[in-house]
mmCIF file of C-alpha atoms and ligand atoms in Angstrom:
data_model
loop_
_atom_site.group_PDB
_atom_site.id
_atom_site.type_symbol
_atom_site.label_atom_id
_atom_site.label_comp_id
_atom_site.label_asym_id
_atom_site.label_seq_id
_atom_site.Cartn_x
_atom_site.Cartn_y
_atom_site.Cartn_z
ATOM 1 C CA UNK A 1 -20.844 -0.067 -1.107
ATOM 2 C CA UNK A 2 -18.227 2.682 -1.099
ATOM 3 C CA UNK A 3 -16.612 4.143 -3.966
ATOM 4 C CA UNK A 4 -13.324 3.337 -3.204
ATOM 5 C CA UNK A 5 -11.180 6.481 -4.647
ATOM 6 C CA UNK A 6 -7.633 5.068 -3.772
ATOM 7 C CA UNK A 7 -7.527 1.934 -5.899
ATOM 8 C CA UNK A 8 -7.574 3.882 -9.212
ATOM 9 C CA UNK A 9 -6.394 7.439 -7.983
ATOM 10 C CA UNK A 10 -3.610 7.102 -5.524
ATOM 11 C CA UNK A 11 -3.468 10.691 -5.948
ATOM 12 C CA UNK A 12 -6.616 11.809 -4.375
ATOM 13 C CA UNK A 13 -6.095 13.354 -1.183
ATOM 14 C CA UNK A 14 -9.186 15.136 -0.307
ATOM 15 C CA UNK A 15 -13.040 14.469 -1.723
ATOM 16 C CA UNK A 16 -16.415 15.738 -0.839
ATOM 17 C CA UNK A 17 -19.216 12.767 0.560
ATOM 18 C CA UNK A 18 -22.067 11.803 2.421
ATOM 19 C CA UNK A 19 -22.160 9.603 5.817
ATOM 20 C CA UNK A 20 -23.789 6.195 4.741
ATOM 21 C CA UNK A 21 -23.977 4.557 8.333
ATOM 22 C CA UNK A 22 -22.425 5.754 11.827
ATOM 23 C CA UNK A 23 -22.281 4.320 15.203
ATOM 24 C CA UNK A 24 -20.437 5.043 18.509
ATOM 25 C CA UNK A 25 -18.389 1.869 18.338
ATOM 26 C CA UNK A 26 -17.308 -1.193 20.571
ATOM 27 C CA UNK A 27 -15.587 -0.675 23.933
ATOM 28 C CA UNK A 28 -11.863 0.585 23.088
ATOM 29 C CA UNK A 29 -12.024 1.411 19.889
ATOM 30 C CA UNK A 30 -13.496 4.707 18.452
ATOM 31 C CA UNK A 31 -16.567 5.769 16.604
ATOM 32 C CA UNK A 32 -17.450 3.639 13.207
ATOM 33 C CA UNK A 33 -18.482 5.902 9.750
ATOM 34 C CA UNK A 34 -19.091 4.998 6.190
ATOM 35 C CA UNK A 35 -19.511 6.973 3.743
ATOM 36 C CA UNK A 36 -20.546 6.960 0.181
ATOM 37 C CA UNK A 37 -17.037 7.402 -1.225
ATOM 38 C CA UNK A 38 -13.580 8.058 0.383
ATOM 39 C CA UNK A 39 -9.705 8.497 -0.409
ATOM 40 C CA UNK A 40 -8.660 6.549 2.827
ATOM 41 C CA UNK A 41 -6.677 3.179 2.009
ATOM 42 C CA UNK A 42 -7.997 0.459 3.841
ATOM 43 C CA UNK A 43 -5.459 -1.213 4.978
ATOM 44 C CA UNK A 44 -3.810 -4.603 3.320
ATOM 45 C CA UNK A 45 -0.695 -6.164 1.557
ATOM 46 C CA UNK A 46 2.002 -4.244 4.096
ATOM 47 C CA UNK A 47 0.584 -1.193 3.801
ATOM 48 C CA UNK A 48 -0.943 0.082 6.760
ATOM 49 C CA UNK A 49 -4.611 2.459 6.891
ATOM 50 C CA UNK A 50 -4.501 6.232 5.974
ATOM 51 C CA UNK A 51 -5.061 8.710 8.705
ATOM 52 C CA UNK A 52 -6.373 11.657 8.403
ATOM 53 C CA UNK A 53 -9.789 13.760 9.096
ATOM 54 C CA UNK A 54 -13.353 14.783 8.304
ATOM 55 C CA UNK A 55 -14.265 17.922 8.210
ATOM 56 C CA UNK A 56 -18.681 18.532 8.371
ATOM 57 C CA UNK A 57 -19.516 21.307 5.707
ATOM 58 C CA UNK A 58 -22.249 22.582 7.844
ATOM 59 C CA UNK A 59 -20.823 23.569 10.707
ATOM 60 C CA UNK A 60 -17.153 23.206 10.528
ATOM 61 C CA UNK A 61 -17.070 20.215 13.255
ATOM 62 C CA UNK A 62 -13.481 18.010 13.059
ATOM 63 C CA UNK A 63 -13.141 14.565 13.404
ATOM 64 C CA UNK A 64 -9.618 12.852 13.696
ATOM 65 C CA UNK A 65 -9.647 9.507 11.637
ATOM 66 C CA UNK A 66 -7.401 7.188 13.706
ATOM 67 C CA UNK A 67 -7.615 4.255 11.291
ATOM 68 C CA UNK A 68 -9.616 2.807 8.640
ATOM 69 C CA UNK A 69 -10.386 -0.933 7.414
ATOM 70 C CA UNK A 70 -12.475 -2.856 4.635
ATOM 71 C CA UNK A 71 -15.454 -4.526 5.509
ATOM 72 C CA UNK A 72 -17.010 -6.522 2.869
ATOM 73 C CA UNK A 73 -17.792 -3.616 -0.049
ATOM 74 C CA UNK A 74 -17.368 -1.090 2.799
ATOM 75 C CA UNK A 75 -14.760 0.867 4.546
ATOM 76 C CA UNK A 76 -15.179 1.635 7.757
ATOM 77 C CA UNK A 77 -13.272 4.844 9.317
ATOM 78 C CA UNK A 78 -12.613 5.151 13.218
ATOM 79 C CA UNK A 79 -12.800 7.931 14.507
ATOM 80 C CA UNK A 80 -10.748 9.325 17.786
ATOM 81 C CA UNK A 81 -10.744 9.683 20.380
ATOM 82 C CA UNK A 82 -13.625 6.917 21.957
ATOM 83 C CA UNK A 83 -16.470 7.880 22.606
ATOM 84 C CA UNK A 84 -16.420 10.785 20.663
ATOM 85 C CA UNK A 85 -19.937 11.542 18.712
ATOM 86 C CA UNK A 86 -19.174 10.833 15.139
ATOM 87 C CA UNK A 87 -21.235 12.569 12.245
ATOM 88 C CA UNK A 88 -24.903 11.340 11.110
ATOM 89 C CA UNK A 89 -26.430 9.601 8.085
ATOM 90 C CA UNK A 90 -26.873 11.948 5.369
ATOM 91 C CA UNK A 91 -24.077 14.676 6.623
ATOM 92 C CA UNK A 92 -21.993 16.042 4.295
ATOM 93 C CA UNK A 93 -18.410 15.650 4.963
ATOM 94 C CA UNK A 94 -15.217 16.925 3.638
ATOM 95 C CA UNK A 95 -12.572 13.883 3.802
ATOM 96 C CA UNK A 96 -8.728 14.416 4.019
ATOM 97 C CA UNK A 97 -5.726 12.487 4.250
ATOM 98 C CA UNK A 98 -2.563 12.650 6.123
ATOM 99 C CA UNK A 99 -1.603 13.375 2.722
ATOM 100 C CA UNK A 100 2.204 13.607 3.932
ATOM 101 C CA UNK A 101 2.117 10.115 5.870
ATOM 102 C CA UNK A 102 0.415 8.324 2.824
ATOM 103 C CA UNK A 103 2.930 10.334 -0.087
ATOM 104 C CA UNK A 104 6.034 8.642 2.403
ATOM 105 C CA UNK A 105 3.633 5.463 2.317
ATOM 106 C CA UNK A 106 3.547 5.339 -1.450
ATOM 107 C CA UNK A 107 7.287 5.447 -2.146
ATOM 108 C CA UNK A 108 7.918 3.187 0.418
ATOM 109 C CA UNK A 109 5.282 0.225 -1.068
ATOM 110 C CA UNK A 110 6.773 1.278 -4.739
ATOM 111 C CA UNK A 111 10.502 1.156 -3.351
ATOM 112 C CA UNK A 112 9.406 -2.610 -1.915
ATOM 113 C CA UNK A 113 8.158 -3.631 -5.242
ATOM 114 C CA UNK A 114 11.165 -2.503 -7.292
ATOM 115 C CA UNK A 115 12.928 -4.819 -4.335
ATOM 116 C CA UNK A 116 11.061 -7.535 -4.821
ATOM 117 C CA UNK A 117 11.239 -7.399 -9.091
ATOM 118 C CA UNK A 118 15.475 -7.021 -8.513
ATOM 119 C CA UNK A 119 15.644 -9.479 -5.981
ATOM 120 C CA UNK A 120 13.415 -12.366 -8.522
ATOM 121 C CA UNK A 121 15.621 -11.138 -11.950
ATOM 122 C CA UNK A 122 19.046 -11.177 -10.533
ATOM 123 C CA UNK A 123 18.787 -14.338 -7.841
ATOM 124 C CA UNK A 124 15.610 -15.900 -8.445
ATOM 125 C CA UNK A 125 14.203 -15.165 -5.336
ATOM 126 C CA UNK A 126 10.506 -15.177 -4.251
ATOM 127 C CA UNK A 127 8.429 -13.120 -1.742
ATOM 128 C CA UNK A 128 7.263 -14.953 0.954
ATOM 129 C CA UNK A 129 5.723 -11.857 3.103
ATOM 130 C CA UNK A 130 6.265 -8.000 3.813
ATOM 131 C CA UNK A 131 5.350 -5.299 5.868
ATOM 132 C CA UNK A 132 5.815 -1.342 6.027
ATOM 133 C CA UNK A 133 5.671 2.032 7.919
ATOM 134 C CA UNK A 134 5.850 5.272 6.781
ATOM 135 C CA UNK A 135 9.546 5.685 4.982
ATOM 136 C CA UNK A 136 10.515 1.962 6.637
ATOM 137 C CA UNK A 137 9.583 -1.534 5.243
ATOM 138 C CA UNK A 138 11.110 -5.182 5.359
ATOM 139 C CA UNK A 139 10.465 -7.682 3.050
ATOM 140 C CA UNK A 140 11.332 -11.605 3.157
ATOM 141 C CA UNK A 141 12.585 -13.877 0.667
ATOM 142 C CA UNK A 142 13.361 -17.529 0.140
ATOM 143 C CA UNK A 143 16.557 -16.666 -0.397
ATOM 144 C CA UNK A 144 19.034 -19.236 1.064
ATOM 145 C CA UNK A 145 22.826 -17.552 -0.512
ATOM 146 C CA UNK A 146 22.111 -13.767 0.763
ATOM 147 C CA UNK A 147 24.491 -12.444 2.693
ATOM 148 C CA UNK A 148 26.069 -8.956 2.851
ATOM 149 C CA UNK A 149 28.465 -8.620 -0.216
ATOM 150 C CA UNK A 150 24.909 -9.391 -2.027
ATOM 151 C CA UNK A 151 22.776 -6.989 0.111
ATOM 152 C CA UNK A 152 25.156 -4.240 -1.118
ATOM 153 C CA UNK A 153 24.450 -5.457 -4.525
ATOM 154 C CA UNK A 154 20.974 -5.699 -4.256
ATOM 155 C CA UNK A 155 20.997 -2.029 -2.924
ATOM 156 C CA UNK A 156 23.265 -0.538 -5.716
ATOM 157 C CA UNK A 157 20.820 -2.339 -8.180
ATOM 158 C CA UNK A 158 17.566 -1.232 -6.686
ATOM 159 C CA UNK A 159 18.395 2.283 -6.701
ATOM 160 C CA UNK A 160 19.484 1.997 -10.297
ATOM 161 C CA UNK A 161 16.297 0.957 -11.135
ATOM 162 C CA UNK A 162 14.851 3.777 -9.123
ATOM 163 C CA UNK A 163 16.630 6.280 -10.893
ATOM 164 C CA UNK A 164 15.254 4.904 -14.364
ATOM 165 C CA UNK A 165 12.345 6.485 -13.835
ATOM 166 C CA UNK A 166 9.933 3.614 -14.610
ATOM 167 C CA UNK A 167 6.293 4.045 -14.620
ATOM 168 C CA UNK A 168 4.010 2.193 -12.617
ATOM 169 C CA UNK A 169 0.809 1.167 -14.159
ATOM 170 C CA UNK A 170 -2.309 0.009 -12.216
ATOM 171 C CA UNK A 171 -4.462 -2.340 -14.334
ATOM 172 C CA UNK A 172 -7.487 -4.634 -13.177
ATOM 173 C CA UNK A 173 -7.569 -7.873 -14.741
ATOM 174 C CA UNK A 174 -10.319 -10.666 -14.723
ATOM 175 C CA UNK A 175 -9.215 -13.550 -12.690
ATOM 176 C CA UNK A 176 -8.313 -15.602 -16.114
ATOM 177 C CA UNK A 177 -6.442 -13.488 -17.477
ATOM 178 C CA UNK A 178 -4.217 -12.764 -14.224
ATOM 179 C CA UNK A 179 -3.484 -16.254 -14.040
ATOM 180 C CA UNK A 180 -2.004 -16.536 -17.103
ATOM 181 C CA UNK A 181 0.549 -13.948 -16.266
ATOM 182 C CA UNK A 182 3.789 -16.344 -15.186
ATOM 183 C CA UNK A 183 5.217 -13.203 -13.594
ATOM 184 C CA UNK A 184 1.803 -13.221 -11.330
ATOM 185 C CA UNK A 185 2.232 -16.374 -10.613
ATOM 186 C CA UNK A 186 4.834 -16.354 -9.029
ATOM 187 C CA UNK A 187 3.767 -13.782 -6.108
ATOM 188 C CA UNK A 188 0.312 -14.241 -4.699
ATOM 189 C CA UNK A 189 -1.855 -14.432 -7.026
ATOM 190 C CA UNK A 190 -1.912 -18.232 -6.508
ATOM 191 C CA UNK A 191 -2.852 -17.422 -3.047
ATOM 192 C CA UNK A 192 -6.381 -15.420 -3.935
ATOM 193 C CA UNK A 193 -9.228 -16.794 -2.449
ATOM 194 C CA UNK A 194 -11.153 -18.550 -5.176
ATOM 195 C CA UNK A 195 -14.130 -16.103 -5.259
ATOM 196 C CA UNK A 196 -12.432 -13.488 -6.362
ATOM 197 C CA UNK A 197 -13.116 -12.279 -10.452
ATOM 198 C CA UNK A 198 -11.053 -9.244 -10.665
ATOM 199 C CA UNK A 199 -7.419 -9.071 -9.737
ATOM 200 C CA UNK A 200 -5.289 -5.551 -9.594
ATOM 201 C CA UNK A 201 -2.517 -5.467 -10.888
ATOM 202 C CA UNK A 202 0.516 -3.499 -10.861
ATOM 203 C CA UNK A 203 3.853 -3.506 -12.704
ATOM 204 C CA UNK A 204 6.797 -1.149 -12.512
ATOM 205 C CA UNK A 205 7.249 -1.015 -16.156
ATOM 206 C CA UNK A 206 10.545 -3.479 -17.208
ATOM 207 C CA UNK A 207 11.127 -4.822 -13.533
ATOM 208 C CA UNK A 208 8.230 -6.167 -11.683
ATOM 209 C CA UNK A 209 4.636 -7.460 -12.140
ATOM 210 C CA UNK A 210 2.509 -8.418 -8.803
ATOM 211 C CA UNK A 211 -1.007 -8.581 -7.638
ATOM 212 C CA UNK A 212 -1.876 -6.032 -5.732
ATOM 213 C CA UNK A 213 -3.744 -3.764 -3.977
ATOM 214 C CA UNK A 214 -1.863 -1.180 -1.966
ATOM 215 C CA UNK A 215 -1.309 2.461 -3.446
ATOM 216 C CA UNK A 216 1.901 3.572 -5.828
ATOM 217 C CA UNK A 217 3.327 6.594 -6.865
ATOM 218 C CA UNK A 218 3.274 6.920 -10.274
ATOM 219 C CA UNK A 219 6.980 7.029 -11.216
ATOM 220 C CA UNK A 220 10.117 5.392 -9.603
ATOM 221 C CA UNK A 221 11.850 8.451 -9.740
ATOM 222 C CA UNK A 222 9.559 9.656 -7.100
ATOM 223 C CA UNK A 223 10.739 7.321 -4.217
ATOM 224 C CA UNK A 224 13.962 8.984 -4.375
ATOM 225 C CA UNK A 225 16.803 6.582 -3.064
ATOM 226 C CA UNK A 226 16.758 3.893 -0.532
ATOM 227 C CA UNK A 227 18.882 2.272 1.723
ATOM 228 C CA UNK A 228 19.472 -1.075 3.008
ATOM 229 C CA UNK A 229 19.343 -0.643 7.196
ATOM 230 C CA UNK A 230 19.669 -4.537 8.009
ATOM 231 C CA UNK A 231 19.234 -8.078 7.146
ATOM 232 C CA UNK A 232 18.211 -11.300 9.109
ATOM 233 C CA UNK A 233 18.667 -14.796 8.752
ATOM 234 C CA UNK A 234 14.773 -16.102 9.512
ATOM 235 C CA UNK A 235 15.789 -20.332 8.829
ATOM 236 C CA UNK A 236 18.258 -21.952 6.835
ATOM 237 C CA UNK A 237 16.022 -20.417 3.623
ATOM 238 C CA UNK A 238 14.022 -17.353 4.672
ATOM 239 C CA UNK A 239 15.920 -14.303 4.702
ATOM 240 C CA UNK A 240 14.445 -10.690 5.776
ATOM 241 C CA UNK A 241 15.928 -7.411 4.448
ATOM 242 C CA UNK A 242 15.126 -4.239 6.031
ATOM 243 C CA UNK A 243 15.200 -0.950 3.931
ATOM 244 C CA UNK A 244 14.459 2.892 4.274
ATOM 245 C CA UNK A 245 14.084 5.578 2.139
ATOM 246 C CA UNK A 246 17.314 6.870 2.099
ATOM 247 C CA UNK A 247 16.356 11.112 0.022
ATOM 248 C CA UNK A 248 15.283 12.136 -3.245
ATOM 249 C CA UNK A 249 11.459 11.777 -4.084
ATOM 250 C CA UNK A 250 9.756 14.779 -3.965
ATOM 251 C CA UNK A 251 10.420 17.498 -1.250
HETATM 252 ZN ZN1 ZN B 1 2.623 -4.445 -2.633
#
């Protein structure tokens, strides 16, 4: 099992650890490593895999981390490029993020939420699926009246909220609990497979509530502004609005 770092310190960028398991990998993809803890995200919810590197404290060697991905209590990093030989069992590494790429990733998941939480108090709308890059995302809503007077609305009201400064919180809630949270139920929480005890949480203080399990930056003020660069009818109901981070956040 590894200790998963991000899920309660999105901060984290860099931690010492030991290589659990390695191998060189299927054909195409690049060397497989767990280790005992790490800061990489996983992967899931829109919010694509750190990148970043490991560094081996005894002799200085340098892997590049191309991706990395949850296997049952595990997450696996891939190294680059194929065929490369990856560290052994019991080495100790030094792991660190693309600390820039996952910062940008951060206030662009947080700058979705506070979206999704203005979108569902002004019109009532609900999430039906996402997606992000680093500084881009889209997001799509059941949301048959949007058109553009309102995406200028929406965008106006977003970055008000932005500009509040409201906190995030992270909390982890037993499944019970979760559920009776109407503002969960309303995302996709509902959705959970039924196994599942625990469910993360995590509300922009005032706006929105969702289950979740990407990283956040801590404060809205951080994501800065953002912009609405499009929107798409998907069906007579689904709608898709694309934003960016449009400045401000930290430098
Ligand atoms: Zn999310």
């Amino acid at each position: 099992m590894t200790d998963a770092i991000c899920y309660r310190d999105s901060y984290a960028s860099r931690v010492d650890a030991t290589v659990v398991a390695s191998e060189l990998g299927a054909a195409g993809g690049g060397p497989l490593v767990v280790l005992d803890r790490t800061v990489f995200y996983p992967g899931g919810g829109g919010q694509p895999a750190d990148r970043g590197v490991l560094l081996r404290a005894a002799d200085g060697r340098r892997w590049q981390v191309r991706a990395a991905r949850k296997d049952g209590n595990e997450i696996v990093h891939e190294l680059e490029p194929a065929g490369v030989e990856p560290p052994r069992p019991g080495d100790r590494i030094e792991v660190d993020l693309d600390w820039a790429r996952r910062l940008l990733l951060m206030r662009t998941h947080t700058a979705l939420h506070a979206l999704c939480g203005v979108v569902w108090r002004d019109y009532g709308a609900q999430v039906t699926g996402g997606n992000m890059e680093p500084g881009t995302a889209r997001m799509d809503f059941e949301f048959e009246r949007m058109n553009a007077d309102l995406v200028d609305a929406i965008e106006a009201a977003v970055n008000t909220e932005l500009e509040l400064g409201r906190e995030i919180r992270v909390n982890v809630l037993p499944r019970d609990e979760a559920f009776a949270i109407p503002d969960l139920i309303r995302t996709k929480v509902n959705l959970l497979p039924p196994g599942i005890a625990e469910i993360r949480t995590v509300e922009i203080v005032g706006l929105d509530l969702q289950a979740d399990g990407g990283t956040h930056v801590a404060n809205t003020s951080e994501v800065g502004r953002i912009q609405v660069t499009g929107y798409e009818s998907k069906g007579r109901i689904n709608k898709r609005i694309r934003i960016a981070l449009a400045g401000g956040g930290p430098a």
